[in-house]
mmCIF file of C-alpha atoms in Angstrom:
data_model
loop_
_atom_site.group_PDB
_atom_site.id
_atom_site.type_symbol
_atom_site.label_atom_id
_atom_site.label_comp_id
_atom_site.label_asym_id
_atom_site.label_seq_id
_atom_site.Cartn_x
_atom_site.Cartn_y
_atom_site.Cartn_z
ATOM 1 C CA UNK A 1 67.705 -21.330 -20.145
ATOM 2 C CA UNK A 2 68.170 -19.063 -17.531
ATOM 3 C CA UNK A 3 67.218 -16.168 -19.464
ATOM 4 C CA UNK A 4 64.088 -17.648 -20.691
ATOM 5 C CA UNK A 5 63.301 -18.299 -16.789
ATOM 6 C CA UNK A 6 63.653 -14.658 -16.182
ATOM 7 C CA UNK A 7 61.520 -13.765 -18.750
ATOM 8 C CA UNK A 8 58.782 -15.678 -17.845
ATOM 9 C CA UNK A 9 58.909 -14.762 -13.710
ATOM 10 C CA UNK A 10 59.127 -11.303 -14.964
ATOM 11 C CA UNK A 11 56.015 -12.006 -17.308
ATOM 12 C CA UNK A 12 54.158 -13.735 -14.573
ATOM 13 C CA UNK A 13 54.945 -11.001 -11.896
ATOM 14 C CA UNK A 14 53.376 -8.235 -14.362
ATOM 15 C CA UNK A 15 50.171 -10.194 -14.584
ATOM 16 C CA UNK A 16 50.077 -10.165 -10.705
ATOM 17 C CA UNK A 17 50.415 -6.504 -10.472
ATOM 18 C CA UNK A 18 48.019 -6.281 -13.204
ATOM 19 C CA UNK A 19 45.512 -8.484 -11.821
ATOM 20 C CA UNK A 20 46.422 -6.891 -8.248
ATOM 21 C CA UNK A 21 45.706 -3.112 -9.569
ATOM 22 C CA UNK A 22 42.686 -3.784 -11.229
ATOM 23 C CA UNK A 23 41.167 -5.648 -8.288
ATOM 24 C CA UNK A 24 42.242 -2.707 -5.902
ATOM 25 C CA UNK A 25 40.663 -0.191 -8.816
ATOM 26 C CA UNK A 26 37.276 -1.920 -8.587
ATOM 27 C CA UNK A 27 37.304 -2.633 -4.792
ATOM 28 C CA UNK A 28 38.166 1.201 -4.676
ATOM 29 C CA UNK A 29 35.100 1.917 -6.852
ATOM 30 C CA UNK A 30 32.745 -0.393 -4.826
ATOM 31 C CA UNK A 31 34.070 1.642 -1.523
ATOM 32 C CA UNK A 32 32.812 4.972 -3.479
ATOM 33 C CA UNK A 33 29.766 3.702 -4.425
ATOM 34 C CA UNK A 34 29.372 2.517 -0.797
ATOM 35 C CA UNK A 35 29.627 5.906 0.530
ATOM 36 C CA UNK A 36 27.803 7.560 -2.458
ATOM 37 C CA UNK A 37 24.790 4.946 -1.353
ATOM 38 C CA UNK A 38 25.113 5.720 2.334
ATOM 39 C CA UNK A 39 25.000 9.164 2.144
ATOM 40 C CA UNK A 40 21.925 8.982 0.045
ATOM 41 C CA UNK A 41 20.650 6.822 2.834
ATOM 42 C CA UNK A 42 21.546 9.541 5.469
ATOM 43 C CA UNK A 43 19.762 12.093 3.408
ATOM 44 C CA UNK A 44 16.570 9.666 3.187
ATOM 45 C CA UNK A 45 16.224 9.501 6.790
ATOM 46 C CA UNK A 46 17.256 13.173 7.375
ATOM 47 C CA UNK A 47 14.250 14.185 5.078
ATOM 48 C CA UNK A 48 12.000 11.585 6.835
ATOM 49 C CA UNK A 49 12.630 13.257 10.241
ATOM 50 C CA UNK A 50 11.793 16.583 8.911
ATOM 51 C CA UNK A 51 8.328 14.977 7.347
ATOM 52 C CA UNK A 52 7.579 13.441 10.965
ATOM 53 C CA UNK A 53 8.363 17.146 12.410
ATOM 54 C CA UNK A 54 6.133 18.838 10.234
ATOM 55 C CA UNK A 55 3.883 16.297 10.511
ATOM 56 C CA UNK A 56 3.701 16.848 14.273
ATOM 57 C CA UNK A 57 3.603 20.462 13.832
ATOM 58 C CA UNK A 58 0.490 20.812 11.197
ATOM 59 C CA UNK A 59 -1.269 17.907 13.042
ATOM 60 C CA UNK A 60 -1.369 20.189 16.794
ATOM 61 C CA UNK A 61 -4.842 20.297 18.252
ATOM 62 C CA UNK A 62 -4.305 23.746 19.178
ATOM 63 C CA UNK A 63 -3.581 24.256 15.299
ATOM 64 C CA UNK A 64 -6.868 22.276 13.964
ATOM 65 C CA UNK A 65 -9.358 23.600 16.188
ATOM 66 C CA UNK A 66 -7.782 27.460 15.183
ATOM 67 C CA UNK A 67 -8.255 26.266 11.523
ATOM 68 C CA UNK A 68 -11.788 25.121 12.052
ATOM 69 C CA UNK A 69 -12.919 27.881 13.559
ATOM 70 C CA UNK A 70 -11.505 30.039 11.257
ATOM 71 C CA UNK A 71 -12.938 28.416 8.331
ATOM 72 C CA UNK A 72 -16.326 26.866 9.856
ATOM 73 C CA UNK A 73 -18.153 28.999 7.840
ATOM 74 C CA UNK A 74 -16.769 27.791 4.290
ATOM 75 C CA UNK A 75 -16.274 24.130 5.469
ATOM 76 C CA UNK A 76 -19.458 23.957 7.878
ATOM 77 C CA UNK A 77 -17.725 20.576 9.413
ATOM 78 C CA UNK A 78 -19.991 18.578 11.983
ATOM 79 C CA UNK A 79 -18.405 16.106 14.650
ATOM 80 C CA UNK A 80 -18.774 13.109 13.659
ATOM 81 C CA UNK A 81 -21.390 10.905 15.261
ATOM 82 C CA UNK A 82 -20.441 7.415 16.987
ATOM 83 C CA UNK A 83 -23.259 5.613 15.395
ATOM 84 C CA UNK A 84 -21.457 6.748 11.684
ATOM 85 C CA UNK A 85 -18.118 4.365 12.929
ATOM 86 C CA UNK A 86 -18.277 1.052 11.604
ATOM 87 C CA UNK A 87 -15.875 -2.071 11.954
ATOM 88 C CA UNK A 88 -14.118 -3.526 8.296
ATOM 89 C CA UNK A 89 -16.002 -6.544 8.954
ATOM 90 C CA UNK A 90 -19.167 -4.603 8.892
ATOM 91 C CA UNK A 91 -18.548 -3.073 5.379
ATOM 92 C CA UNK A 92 -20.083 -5.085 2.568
ATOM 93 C CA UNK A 93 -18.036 -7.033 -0.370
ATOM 94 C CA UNK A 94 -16.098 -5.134 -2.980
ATOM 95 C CA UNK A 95 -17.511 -5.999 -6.567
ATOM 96 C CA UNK A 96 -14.731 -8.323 -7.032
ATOM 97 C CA UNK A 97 -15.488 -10.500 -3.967
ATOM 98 C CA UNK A 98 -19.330 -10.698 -5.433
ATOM 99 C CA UNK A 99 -19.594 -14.480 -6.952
ATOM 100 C CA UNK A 100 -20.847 -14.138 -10.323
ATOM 101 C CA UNK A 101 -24.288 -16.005 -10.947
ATOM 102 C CA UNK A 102 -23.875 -19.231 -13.267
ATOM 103 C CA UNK A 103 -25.437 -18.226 -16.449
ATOM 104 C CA UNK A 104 -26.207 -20.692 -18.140
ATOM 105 C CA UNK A 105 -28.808 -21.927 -15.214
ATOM 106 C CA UNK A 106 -29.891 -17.562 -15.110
ATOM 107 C CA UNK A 107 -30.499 -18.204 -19.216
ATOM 108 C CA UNK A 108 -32.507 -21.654 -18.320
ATOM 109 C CA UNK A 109 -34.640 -20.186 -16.020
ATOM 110 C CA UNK A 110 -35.230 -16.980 -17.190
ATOM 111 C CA UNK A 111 -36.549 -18.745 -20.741
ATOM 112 C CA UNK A 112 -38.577 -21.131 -18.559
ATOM 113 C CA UNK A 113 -40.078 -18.356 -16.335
ATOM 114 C CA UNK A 114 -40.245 -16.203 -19.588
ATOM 115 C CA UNK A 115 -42.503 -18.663 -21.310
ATOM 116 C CA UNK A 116 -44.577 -19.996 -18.675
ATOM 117 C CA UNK A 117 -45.142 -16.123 -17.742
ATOM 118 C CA UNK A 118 -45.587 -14.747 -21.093
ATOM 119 C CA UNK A 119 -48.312 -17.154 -21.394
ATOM 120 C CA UNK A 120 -49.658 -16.046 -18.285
ATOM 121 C CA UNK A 121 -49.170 -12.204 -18.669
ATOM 122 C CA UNK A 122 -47.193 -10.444 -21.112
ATOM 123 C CA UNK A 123 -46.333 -7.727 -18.519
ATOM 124 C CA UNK A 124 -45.101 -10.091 -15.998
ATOM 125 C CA UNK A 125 -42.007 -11.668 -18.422
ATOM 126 C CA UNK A 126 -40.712 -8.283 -18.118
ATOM 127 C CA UNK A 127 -40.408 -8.423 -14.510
ATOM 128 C CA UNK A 128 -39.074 -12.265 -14.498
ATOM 129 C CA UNK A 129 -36.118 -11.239 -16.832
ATOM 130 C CA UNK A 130 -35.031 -8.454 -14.770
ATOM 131 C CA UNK A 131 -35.614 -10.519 -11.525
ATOM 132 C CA UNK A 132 -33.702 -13.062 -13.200
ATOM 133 C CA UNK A 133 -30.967 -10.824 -14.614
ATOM 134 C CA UNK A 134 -30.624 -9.076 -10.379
ATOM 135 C CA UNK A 135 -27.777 -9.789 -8.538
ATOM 136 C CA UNK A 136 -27.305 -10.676 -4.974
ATOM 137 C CA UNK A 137 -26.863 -7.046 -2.628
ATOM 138 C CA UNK A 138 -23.881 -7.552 -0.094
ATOM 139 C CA UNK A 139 -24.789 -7.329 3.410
ATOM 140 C CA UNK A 140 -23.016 -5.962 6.264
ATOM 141 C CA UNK A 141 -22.212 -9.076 8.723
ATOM 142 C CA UNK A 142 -24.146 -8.039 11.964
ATOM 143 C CA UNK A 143 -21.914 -7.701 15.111
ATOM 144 C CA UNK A 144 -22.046 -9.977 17.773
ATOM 145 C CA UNK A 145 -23.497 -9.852 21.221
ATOM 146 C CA UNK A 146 -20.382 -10.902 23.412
ATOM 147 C CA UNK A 147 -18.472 -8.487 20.935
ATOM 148 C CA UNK A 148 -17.750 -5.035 22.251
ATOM 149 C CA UNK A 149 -18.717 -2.509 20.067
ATOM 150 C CA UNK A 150 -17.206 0.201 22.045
ATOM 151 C CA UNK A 151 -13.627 -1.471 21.860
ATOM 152 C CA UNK A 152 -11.162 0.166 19.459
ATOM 153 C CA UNK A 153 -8.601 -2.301 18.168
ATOM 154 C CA UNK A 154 -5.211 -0.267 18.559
ATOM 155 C CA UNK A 155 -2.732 -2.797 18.121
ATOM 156 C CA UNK A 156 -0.986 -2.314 21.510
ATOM 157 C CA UNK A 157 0.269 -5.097 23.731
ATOM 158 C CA UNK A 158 -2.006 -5.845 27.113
ATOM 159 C CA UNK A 159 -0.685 -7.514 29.693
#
């Protein structure tokens, strides 16, 4: 009996060491992969840095206005005009914000105005289909008085 004890520790003391080596193989793994991920990282930002420095050094003033007057001929730029600067809220809808028209009152009235028009003046139901048929324009929403129009929204903390 003591035999078959023996045999069985020693059978249960492999599977630890099994279990044991292949946890410390895949931690092991995980800690490469760690350091395979954070050196990637380190590159990331490393290349980011040298985008922000060339970034500051082809956005210089001193660099532009050499450029522009060097090719103000080819380019003919213009300053741009303060009146020309307009606030998002000013800017009218995209097509997708447009509400659609309901169509089935646009068919109604068009075949009422149609009728009652083509009776009236065969070149007017023409112009009552297309009027019918015209979409609302988007308007800009006009600024307000107390608003400042002068004021640049920068995003920067008064106090």
């Amino acid at each position: 009996m003591l035999k078959t004890f023996d045999l069985v520790l020693i059978g249960v003391m492999t599977a630890t060491a099994t279990v044991t080596y292949t946890i410390k193989h895949r931690a092991e793994l995980k800690v490469e992969e760690v350091h395979r991920l954070e050196a990637e990282i380190k590159l990331e930002k490393d290349t980011i840095d040298l985008l922000k420095a060339d970034w500051a050094l082809q956005s210089q003033p001193n660099r532009l206005e050499r450029l522009v007057k060097a090719y103000n001929e080819e380019l003919k730029l213009q300053p741009t005009e303060s009146t020309a600067l307009v606030h998002a809220k000013e800017l009218p809808m995209l097509k997708s914000e447009v509400p659609v028209p309901d169509v089935t009152e646009a068919k109604v009235s068009a075949k009422g105005a149609t009728v009652a028009s083509a009776k009236a003046a065969p070149d007017t139901a023409k112009g009552a289909q297309a009027a019918a048929k015209a979409q609302p324009v988007p308007m800009p929403a006009p600024r307000g008085e107390a608003e400042d129009a002068d004021q640049i929204e920068t995003g920067s903390v008064e106090e």
